[in-house]
mmCIF file of C-alpha atoms in Angstrom:
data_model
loop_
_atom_site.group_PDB
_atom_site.id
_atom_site.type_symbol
_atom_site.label_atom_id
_atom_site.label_comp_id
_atom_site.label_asym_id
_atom_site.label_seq_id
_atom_site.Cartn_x
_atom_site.Cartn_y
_atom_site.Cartn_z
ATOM 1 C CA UNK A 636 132.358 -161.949 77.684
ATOM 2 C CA UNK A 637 129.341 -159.860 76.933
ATOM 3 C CA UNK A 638 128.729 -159.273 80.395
ATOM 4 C CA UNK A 639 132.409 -157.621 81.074
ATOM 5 C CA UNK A 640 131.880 -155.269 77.766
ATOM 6 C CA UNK A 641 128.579 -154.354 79.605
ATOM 7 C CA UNK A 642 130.852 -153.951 83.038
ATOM 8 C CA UNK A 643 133.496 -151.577 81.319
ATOM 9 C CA UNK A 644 130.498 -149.668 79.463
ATOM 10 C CA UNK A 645 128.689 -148.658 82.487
ATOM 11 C CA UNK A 646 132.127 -148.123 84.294
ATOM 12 C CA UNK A 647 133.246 -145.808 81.216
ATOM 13 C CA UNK A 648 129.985 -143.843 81.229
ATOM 14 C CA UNK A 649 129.676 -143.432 84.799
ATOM 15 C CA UNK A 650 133.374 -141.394 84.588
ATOM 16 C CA UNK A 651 131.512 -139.547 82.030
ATOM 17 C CA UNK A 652 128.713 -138.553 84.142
ATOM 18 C CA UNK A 653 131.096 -137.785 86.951
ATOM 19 C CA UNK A 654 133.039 -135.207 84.926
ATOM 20 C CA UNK A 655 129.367 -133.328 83.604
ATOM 21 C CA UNK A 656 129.441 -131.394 86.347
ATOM 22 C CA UNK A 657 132.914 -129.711 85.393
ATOM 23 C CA UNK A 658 132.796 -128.888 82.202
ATOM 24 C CA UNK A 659 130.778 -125.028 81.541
ATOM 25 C CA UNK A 660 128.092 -124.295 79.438
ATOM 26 C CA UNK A 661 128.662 -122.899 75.978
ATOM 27 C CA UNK A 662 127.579 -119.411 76.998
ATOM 28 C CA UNK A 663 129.887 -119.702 80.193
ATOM 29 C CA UNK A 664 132.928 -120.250 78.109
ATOM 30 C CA UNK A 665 131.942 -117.806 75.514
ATOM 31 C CA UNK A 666 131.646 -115.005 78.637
ATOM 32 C CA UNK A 667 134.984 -115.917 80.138
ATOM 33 C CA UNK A 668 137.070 -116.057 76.823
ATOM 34 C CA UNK A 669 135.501 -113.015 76.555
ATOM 35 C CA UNK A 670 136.375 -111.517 79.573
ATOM 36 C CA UNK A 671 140.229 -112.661 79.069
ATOM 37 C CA UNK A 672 140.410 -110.581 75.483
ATOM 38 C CA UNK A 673 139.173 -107.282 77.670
ATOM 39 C CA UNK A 674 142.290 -107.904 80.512
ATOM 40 C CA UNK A 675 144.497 -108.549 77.264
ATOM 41 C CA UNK A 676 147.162 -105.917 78.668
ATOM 42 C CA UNK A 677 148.861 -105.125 75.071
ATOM 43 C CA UNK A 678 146.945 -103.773 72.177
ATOM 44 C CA UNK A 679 145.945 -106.061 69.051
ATOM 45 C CA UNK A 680 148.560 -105.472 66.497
ATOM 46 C CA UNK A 681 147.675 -104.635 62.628
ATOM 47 C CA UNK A 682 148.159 -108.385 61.491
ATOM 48 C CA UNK A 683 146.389 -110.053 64.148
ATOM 49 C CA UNK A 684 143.785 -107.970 63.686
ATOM 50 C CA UNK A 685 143.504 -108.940 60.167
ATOM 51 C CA UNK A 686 143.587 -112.395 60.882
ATOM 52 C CA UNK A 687 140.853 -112.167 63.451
ATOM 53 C CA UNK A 688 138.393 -110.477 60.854
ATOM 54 C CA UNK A 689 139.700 -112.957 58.253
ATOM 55 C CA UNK A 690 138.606 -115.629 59.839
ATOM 56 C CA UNK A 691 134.790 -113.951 61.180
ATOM 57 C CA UNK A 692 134.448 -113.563 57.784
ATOM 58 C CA UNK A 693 134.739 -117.337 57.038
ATOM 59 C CA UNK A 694 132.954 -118.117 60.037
ATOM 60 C CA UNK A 695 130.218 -115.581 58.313
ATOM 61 C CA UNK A 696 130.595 -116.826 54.718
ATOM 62 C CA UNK A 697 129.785 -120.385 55.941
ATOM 63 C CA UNK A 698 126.425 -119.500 58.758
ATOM 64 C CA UNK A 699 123.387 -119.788 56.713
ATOM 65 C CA UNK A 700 121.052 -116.279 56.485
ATOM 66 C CA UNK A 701 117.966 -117.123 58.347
ATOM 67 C CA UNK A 702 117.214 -113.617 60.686
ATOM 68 C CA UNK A 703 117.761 -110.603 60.365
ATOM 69 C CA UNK A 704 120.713 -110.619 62.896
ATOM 70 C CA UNK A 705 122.497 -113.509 60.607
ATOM 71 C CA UNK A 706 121.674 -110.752 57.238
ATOM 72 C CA UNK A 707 123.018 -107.760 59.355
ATOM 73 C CA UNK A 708 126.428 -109.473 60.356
ATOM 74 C CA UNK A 709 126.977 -110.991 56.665
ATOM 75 C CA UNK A 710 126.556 -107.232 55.391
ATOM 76 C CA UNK A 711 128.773 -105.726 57.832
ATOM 77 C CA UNK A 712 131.378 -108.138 56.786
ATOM 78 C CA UNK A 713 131.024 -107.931 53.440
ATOM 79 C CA UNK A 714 131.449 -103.906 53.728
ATOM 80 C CA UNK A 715 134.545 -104.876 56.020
ATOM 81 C CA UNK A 716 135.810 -106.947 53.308
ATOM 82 C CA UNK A 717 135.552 -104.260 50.485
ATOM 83 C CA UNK A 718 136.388 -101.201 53.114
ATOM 84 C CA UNK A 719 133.276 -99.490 52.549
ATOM 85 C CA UNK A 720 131.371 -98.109 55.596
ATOM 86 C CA UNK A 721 128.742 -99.850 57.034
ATOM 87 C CA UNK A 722 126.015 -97.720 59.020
ATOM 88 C CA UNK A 723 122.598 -98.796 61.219
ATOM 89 C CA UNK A 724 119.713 -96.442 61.006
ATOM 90 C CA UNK A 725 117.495 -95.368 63.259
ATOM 91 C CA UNK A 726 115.058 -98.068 62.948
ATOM 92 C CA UNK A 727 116.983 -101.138 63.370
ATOM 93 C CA UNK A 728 115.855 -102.638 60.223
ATOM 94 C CA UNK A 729 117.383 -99.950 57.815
ATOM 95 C CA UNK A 730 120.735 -99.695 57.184
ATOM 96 C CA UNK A 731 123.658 -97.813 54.824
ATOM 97 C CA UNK A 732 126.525 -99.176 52.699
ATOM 98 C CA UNK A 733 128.508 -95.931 51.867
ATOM 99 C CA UNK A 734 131.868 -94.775 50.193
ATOM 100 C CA UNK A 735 132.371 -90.960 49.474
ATOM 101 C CA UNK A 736 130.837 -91.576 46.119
ATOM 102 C CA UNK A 737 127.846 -93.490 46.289
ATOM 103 C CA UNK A 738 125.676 -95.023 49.375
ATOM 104 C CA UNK A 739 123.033 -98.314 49.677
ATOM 105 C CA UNK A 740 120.051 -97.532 51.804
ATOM 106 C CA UNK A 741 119.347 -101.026 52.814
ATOM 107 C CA UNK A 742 115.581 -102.067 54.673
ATOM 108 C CA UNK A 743 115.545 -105.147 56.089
ATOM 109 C CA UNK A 744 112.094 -107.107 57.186
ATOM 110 C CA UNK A 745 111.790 -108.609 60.752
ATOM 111 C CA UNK A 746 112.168 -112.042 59.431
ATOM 112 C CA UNK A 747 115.303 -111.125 58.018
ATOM 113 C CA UNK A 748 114.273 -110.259 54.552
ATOM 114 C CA UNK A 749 115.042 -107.696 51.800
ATOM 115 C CA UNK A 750 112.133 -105.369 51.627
ATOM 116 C CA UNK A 751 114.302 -102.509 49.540
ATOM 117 C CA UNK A 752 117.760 -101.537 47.958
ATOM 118 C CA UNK A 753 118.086 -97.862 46.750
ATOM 119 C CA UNK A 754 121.515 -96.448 45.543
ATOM 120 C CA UNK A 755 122.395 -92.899 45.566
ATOM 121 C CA UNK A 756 125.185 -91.620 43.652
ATOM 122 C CA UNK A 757 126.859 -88.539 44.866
ATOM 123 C CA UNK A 758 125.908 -85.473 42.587
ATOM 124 C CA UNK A 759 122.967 -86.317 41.501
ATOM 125 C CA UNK A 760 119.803 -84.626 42.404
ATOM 126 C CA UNK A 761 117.430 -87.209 41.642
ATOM 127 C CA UNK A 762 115.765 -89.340 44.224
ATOM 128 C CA UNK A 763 117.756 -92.658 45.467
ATOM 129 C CA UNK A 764 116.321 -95.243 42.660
ATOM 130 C CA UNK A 765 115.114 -98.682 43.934
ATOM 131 C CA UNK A 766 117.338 -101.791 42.635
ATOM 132 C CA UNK A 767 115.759 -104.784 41.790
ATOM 133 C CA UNK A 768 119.012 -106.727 41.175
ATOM 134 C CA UNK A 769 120.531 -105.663 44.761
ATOM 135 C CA UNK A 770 117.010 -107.029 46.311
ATOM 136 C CA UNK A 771 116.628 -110.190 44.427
ATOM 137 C CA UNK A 772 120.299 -111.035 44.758
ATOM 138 C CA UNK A 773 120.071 -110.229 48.876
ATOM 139 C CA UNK A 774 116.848 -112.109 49.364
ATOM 140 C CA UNK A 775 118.139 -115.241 47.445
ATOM 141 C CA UNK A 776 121.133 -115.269 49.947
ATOM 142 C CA UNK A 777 123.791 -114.617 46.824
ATOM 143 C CA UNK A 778 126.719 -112.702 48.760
ATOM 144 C CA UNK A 779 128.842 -113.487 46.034
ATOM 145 C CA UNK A 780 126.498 -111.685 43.623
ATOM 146 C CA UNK A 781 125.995 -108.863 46.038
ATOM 147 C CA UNK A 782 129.768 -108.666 46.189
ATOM 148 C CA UNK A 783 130.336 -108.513 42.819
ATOM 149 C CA UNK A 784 128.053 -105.588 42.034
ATOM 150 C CA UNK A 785 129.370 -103.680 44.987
ATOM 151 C CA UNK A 786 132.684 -103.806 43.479
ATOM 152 C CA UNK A 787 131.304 -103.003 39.827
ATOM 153 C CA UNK A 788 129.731 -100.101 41.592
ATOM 154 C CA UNK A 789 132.986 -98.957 43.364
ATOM 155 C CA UNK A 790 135.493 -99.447 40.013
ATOM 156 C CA UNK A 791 133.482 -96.545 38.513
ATOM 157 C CA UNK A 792 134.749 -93.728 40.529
ATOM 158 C CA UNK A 793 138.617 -95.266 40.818
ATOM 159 C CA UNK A 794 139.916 -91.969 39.462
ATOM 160 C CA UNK A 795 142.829 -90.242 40.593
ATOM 161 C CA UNK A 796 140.979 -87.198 40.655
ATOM 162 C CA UNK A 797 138.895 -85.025 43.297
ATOM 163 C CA UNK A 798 135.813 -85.878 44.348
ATOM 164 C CA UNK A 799 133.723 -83.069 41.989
ATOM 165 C CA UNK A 800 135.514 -84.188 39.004
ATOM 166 C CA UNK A 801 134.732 -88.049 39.955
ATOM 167 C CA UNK A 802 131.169 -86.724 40.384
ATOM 168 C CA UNK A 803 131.119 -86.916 36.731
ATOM 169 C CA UNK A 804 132.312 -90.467 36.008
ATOM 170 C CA UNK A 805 128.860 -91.818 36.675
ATOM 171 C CA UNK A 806 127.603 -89.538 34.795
ATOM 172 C CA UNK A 807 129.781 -89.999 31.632
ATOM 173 C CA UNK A 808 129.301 -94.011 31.838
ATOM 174 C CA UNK A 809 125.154 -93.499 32.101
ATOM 175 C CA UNK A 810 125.259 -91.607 28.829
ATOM 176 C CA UNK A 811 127.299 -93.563 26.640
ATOM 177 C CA UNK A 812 124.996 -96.667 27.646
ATOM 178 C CA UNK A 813 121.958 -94.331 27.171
ATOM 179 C CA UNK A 814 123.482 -93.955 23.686
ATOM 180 C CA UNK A 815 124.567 -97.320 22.970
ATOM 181 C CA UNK A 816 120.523 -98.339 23.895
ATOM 182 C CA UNK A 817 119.010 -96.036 21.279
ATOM 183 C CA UNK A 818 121.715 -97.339 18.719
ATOM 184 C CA UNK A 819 120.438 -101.093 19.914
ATOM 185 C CA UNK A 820 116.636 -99.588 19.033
ATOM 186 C CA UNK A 821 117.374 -98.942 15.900
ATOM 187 C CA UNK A 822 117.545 -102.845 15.432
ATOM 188 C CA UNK A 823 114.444 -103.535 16.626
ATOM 189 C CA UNK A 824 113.163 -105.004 13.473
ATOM 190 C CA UNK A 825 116.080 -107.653 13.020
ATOM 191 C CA UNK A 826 113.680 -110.661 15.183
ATOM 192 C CA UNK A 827 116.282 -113.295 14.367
ATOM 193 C CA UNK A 828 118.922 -113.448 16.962
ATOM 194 C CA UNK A 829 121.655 -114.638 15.320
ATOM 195 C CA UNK A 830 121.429 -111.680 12.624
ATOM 196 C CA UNK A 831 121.156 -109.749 15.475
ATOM 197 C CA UNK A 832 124.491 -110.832 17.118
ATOM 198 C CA UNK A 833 126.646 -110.907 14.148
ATOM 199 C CA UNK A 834 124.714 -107.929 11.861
ATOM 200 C CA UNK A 835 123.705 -105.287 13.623
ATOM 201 C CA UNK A 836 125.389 -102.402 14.565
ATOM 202 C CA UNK A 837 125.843 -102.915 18.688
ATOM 203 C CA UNK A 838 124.844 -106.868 18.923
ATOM 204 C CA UNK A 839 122.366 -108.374 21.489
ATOM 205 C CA UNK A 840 122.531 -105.378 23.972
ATOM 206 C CA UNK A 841 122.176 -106.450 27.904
ATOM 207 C CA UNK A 842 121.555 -103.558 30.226
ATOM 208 C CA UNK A 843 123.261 -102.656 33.215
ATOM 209 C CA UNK A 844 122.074 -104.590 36.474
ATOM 210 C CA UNK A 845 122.656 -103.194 39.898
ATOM 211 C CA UNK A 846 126.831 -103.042 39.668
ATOM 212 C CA UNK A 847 126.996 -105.273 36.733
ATOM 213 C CA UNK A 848 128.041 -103.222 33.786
ATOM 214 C CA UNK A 849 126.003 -103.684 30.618
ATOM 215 C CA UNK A 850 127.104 -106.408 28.381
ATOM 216 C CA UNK A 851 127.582 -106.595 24.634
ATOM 217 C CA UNK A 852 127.713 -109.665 22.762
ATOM 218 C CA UNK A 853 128.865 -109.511 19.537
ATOM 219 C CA UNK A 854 129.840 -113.113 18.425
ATOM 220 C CA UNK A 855 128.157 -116.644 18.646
ATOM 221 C CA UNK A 856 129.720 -119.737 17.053
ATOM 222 C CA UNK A 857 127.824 -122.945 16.148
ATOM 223 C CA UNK A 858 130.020 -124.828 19.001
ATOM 224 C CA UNK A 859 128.519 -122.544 21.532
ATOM 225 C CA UNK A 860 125.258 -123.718 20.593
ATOM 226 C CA UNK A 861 126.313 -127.362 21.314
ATOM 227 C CA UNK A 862 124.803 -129.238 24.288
ATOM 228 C CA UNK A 863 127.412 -132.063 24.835
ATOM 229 C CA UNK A 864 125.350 -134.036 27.921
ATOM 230 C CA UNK A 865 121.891 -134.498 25.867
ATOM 231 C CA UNK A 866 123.834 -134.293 22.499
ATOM 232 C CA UNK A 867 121.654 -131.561 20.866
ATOM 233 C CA UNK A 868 122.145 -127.759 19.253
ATOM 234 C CA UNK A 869 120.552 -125.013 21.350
ATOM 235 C CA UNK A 870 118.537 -122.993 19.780
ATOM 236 C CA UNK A 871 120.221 -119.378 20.373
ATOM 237 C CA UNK A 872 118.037 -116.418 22.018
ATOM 238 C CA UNK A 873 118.713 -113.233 23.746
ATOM 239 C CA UNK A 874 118.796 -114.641 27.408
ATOM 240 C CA UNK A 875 121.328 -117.007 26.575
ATOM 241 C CA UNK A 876 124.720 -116.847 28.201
ATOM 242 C CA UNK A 877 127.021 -117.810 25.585
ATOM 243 C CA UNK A 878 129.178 -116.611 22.973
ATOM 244 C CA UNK A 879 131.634 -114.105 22.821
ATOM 245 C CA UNK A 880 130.969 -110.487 24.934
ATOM 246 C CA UNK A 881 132.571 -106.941 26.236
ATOM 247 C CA UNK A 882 131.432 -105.215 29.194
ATOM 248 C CA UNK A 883 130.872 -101.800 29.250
ATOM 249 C CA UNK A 884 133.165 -99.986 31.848
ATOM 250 C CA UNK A 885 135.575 -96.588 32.518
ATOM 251 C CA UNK A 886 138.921 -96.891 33.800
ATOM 252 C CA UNK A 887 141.377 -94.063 35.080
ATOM 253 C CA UNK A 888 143.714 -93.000 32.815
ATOM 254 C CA UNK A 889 145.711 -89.856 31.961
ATOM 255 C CA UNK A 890 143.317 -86.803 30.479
ATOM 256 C CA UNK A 891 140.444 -87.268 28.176
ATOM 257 C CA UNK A 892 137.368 -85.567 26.548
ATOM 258 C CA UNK A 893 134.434 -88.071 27.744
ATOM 259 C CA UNK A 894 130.775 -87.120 26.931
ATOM 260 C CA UNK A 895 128.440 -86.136 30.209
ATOM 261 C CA UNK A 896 125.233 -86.475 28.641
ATOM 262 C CA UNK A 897 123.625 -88.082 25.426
ATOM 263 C CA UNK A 898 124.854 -87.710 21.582
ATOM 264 C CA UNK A 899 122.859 -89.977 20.363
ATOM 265 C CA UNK A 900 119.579 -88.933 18.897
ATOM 266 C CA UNK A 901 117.364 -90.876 16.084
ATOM 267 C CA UNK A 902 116.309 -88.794 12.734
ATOM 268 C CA UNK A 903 113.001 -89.922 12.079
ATOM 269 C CA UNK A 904 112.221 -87.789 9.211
ATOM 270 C CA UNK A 905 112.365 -89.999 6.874
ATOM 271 C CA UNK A 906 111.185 -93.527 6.014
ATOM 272 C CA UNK A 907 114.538 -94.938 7.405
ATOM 273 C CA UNK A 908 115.179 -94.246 10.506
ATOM 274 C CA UNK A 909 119.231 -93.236 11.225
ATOM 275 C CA UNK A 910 121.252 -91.947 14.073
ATOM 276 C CA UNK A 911 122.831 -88.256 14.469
ATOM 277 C CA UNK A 912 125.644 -87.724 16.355
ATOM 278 C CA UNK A 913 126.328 -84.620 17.923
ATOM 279 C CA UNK A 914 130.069 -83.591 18.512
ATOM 280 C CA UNK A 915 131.491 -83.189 21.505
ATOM 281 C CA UNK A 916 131.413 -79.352 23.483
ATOM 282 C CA UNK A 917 131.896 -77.914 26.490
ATOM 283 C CA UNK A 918 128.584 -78.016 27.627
ATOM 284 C CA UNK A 919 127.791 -82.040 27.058
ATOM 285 C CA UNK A 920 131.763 -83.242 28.150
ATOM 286 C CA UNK A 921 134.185 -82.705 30.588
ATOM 287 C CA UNK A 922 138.114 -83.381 30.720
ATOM 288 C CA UNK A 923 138.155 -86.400 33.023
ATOM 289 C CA UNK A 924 141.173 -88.672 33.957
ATOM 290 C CA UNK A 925 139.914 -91.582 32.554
ATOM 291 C CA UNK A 926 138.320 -93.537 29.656
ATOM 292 C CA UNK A 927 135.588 -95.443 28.307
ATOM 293 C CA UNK A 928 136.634 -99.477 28.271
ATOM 294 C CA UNK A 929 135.450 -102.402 26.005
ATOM 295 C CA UNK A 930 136.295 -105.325 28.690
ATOM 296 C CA UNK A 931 136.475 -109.026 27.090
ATOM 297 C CA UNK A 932 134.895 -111.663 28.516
ATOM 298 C CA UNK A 933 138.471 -113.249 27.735
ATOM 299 C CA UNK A 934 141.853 -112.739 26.448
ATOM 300 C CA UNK A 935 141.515 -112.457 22.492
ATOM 301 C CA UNK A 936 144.331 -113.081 20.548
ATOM 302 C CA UNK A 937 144.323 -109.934 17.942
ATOM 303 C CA UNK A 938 147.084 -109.682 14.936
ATOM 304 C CA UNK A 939 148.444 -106.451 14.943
ATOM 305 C CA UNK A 940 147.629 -104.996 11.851
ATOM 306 C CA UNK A 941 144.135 -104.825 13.145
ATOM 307 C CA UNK A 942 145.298 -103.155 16.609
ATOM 308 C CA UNK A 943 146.640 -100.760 14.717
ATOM 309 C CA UNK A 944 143.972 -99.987 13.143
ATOM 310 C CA UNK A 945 141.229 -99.809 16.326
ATOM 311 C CA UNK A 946 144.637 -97.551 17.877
ATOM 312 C CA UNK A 947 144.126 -95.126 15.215
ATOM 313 C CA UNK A 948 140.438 -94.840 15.609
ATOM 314 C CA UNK A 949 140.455 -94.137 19.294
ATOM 315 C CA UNK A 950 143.787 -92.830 19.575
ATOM 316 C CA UNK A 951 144.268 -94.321 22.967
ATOM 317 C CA UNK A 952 147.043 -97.860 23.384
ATOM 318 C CA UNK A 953 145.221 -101.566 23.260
ATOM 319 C CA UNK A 954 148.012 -102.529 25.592
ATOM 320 C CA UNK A 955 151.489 -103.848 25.337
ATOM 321 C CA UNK A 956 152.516 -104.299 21.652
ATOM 322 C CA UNK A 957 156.173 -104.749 22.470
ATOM 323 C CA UNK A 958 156.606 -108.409 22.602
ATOM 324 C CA UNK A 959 154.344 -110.088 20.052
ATOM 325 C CA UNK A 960 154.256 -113.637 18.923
ATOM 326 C CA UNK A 961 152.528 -115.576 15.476
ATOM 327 C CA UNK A 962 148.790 -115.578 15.285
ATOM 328 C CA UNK A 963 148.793 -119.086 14.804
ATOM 329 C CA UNK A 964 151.014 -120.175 17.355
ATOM 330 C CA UNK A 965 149.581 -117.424 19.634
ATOM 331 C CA UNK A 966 145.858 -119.025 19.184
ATOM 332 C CA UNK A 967 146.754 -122.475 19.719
ATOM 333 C CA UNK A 968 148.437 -122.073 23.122
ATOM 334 C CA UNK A 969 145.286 -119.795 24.103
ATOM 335 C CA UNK A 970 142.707 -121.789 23.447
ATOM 336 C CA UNK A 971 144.386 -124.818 25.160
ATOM 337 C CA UNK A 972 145.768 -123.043 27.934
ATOM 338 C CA UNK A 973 149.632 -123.757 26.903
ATOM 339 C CA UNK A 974 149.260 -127.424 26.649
ATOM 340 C CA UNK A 975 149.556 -127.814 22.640
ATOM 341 C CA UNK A 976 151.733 -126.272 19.711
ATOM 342 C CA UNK A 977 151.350 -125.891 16.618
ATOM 343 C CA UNK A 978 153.793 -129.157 15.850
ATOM 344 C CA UNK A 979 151.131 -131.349 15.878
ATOM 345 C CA UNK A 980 147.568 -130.796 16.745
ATOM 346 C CA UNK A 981 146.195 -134.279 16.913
ATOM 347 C CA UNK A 982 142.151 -134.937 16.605
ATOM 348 C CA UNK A 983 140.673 -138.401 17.625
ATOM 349 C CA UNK A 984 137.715 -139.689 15.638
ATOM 350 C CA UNK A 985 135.835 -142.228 16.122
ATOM 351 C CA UNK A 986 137.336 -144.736 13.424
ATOM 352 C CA UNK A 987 140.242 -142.235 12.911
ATOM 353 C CA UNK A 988 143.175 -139.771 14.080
ATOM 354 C CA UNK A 989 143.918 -136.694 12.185
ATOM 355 C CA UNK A 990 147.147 -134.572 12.934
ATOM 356 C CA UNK A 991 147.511 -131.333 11.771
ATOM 357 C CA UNK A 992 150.560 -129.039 11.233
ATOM 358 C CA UNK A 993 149.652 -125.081 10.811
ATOM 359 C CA UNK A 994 153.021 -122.812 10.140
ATOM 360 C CA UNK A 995 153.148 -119.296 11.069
ATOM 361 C CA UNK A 996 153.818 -116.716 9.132
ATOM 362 C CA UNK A 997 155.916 -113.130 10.254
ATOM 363 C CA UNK A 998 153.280 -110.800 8.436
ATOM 364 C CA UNK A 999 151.303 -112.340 11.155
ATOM 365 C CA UNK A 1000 151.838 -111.206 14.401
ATOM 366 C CA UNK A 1001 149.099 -110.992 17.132
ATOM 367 C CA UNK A 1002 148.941 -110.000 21.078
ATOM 368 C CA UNK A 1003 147.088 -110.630 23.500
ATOM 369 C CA UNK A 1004 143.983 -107.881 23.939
ATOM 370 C CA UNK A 1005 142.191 -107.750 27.269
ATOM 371 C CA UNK A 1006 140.751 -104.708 26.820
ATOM 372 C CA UNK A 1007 139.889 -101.532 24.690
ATOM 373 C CA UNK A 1008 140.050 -98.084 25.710
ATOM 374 C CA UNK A 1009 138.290 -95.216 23.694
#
């Protein structure tokens, strides 16, 4: 019996070896399929075209980065991906990431490294500044990252405007974080960080990284603290990511007065130190079609008394207020993604089950806020 498995085995491979010789070599095949694409008689249409680059940029998304060929072809589709232009230099190891707005000089290292990242906004006459979070992202192989601060980078000049008056935009969003940091200064001496989160005037302040906008964070509850795996509270510190935040950002809109340089200055004259606001003119703003936006981290259910009130402070619409719904209701369903009501919310303990039953009230409607424009 063993001898006949042995027969077929060495019959089977010797079919094998007889059919080597026909098969063609990887490059071969490559060369001829090739060839057939260039005698394709009828032009690539709009959605095959689309699909083709669709799926180069999975094939891309899933080769590991090891040379500098492998980092060039990843950036290229990443630029094809977002529609921004991507350029070689003369050298062969630099390399441009450009919209009409802003450019990336990219330099590459033989080995397929990041040496540099320098961004140049359009308008400005200082010299294309080197940025650290573009290189460390690109040289720890984050795409995703890189992506995401392209696109942060982009979103700041989507203005339905000409490209003079969008000139501006980066120039309006610079100063109101230059302002916002020298408000942040002025709490300098509050050392405890959860004072500094919940009583100070702007927060624990992060600055803007690459394309990522700067970050606010401006609440931190006890459960945030709460490490469930080894079943111990966190002690909370300015590096750590949790808590409630807004971003930073501008977003087009119809017409509005937006500062182009700094108000912001600190009076120092006497023992306290305070901040002086200068009002707005025509040499430090500029009419631009947009606005400055507090982006939450998440949807926050807000009642509307108190949208009201942040409407008539910045004069500018939170967002739909036609259709609200009760606070309470409005929180429950939020927080657990539409799976409970307030009917019954039902707590398990260990030697016990609480229900509980909250009722709404009318005085207290709330919507949903995403965002706030001033």
């Amino acid at each position: 019996m063993d001898k006949t498995k042995e027969w077929e085995l060495e019959m089977l491979m010797e079919k094998l070896r007889a059919k080597t010789g026909q098969f063609k070599s990887f490059y071969e095949s490559a060369k001829a399929l090739r060839m057939a694409l260039l005698e394709k008689r009828y032009p690539v249409d709009s959605v095959e075209r689309s699909q083709l680059h669709k799926c180069l940029d999975t094939l891309q998304h899933n080769i590991k980065v090891t040379t500098v060929q492998a980092m060039v072809e990843r950036l290229e589709s990443v630029s094809r991906q977002l529609g921004l232009k991507f350029v070689a230099g003369p050298s062969g190891l630099d390399f441009f990431i450009s919209t009409d707005m802003f450019y990336l000089e990219l330099v590459l290292e033989p080995s397929g490294g990041v040496k540099d990242v320098k961004v140049h906004h359009e308008g400005k006459v200082e010299q294309p500044q080197s940025c650290e979070e573009l290189v460390a992202c690109l040289s720890r192989r984050d795409f995703s990252d890189f992506t995401a601060q392209l696109e942060g980078l982009a979103s700041i000049y989507q203005l339905n405007a000409e490209k003079k008056v969008k000139c501006k935009a980066y120039a309006a969003l610079t100063s109101l974080e230059t302002d916002l940091q020298t408000l942040a200064s002025l709490q300098s001496y509050i050392k405890e960080p959860y004072h500094l989160v919940h009583k100070s005037p702007v927060g624990i302040l992060h600055k803007r990284r690459g394309g990522h906008c700067m970050k606010l964070v401006y609440f931190v509850s006890q459960y945030d603290l709460l490490d469930p795996v080894n079943k111990v509270t966190r002690p909370l510190t300015e590096s750590l990511e949790v808590g409630h935040s807004v971003t930073v950002c501008m977003e087009g809109s119809s017409a509005h007065k937006l500062q182009t340089s700094t108000l912001v200055s600190i009076n120092r004259s006497t023992k306290i130190c305070t901040p002086v606001y200068a009002p707005l003119t025509s040499q430090n703003s500029a009419s631009l079609p947009a606005c400055f936006v507090l982006k939450l981290h998440q949807p926050m259910p807000v009642c509307l008394a108190l949208v009201h009130r942040i409407q008539s402070v910045t004069e500018i619409e939170c967002g739909d207020l036609s259709n609200p719904s009760p606070l309470l209701s409005l929180i429950t369903q939020h927080v657990s993604q539409g799976k409970l009501d307030t009917r019954g919310l039902l707590v398990n303990l260990p030697d016990q089950q609480h229900c509980y039953f909250m009722t709404d009230s009318p005085q207290l409607d709330a919507v949903l806020i995403h965002n706030i424009p001033f």
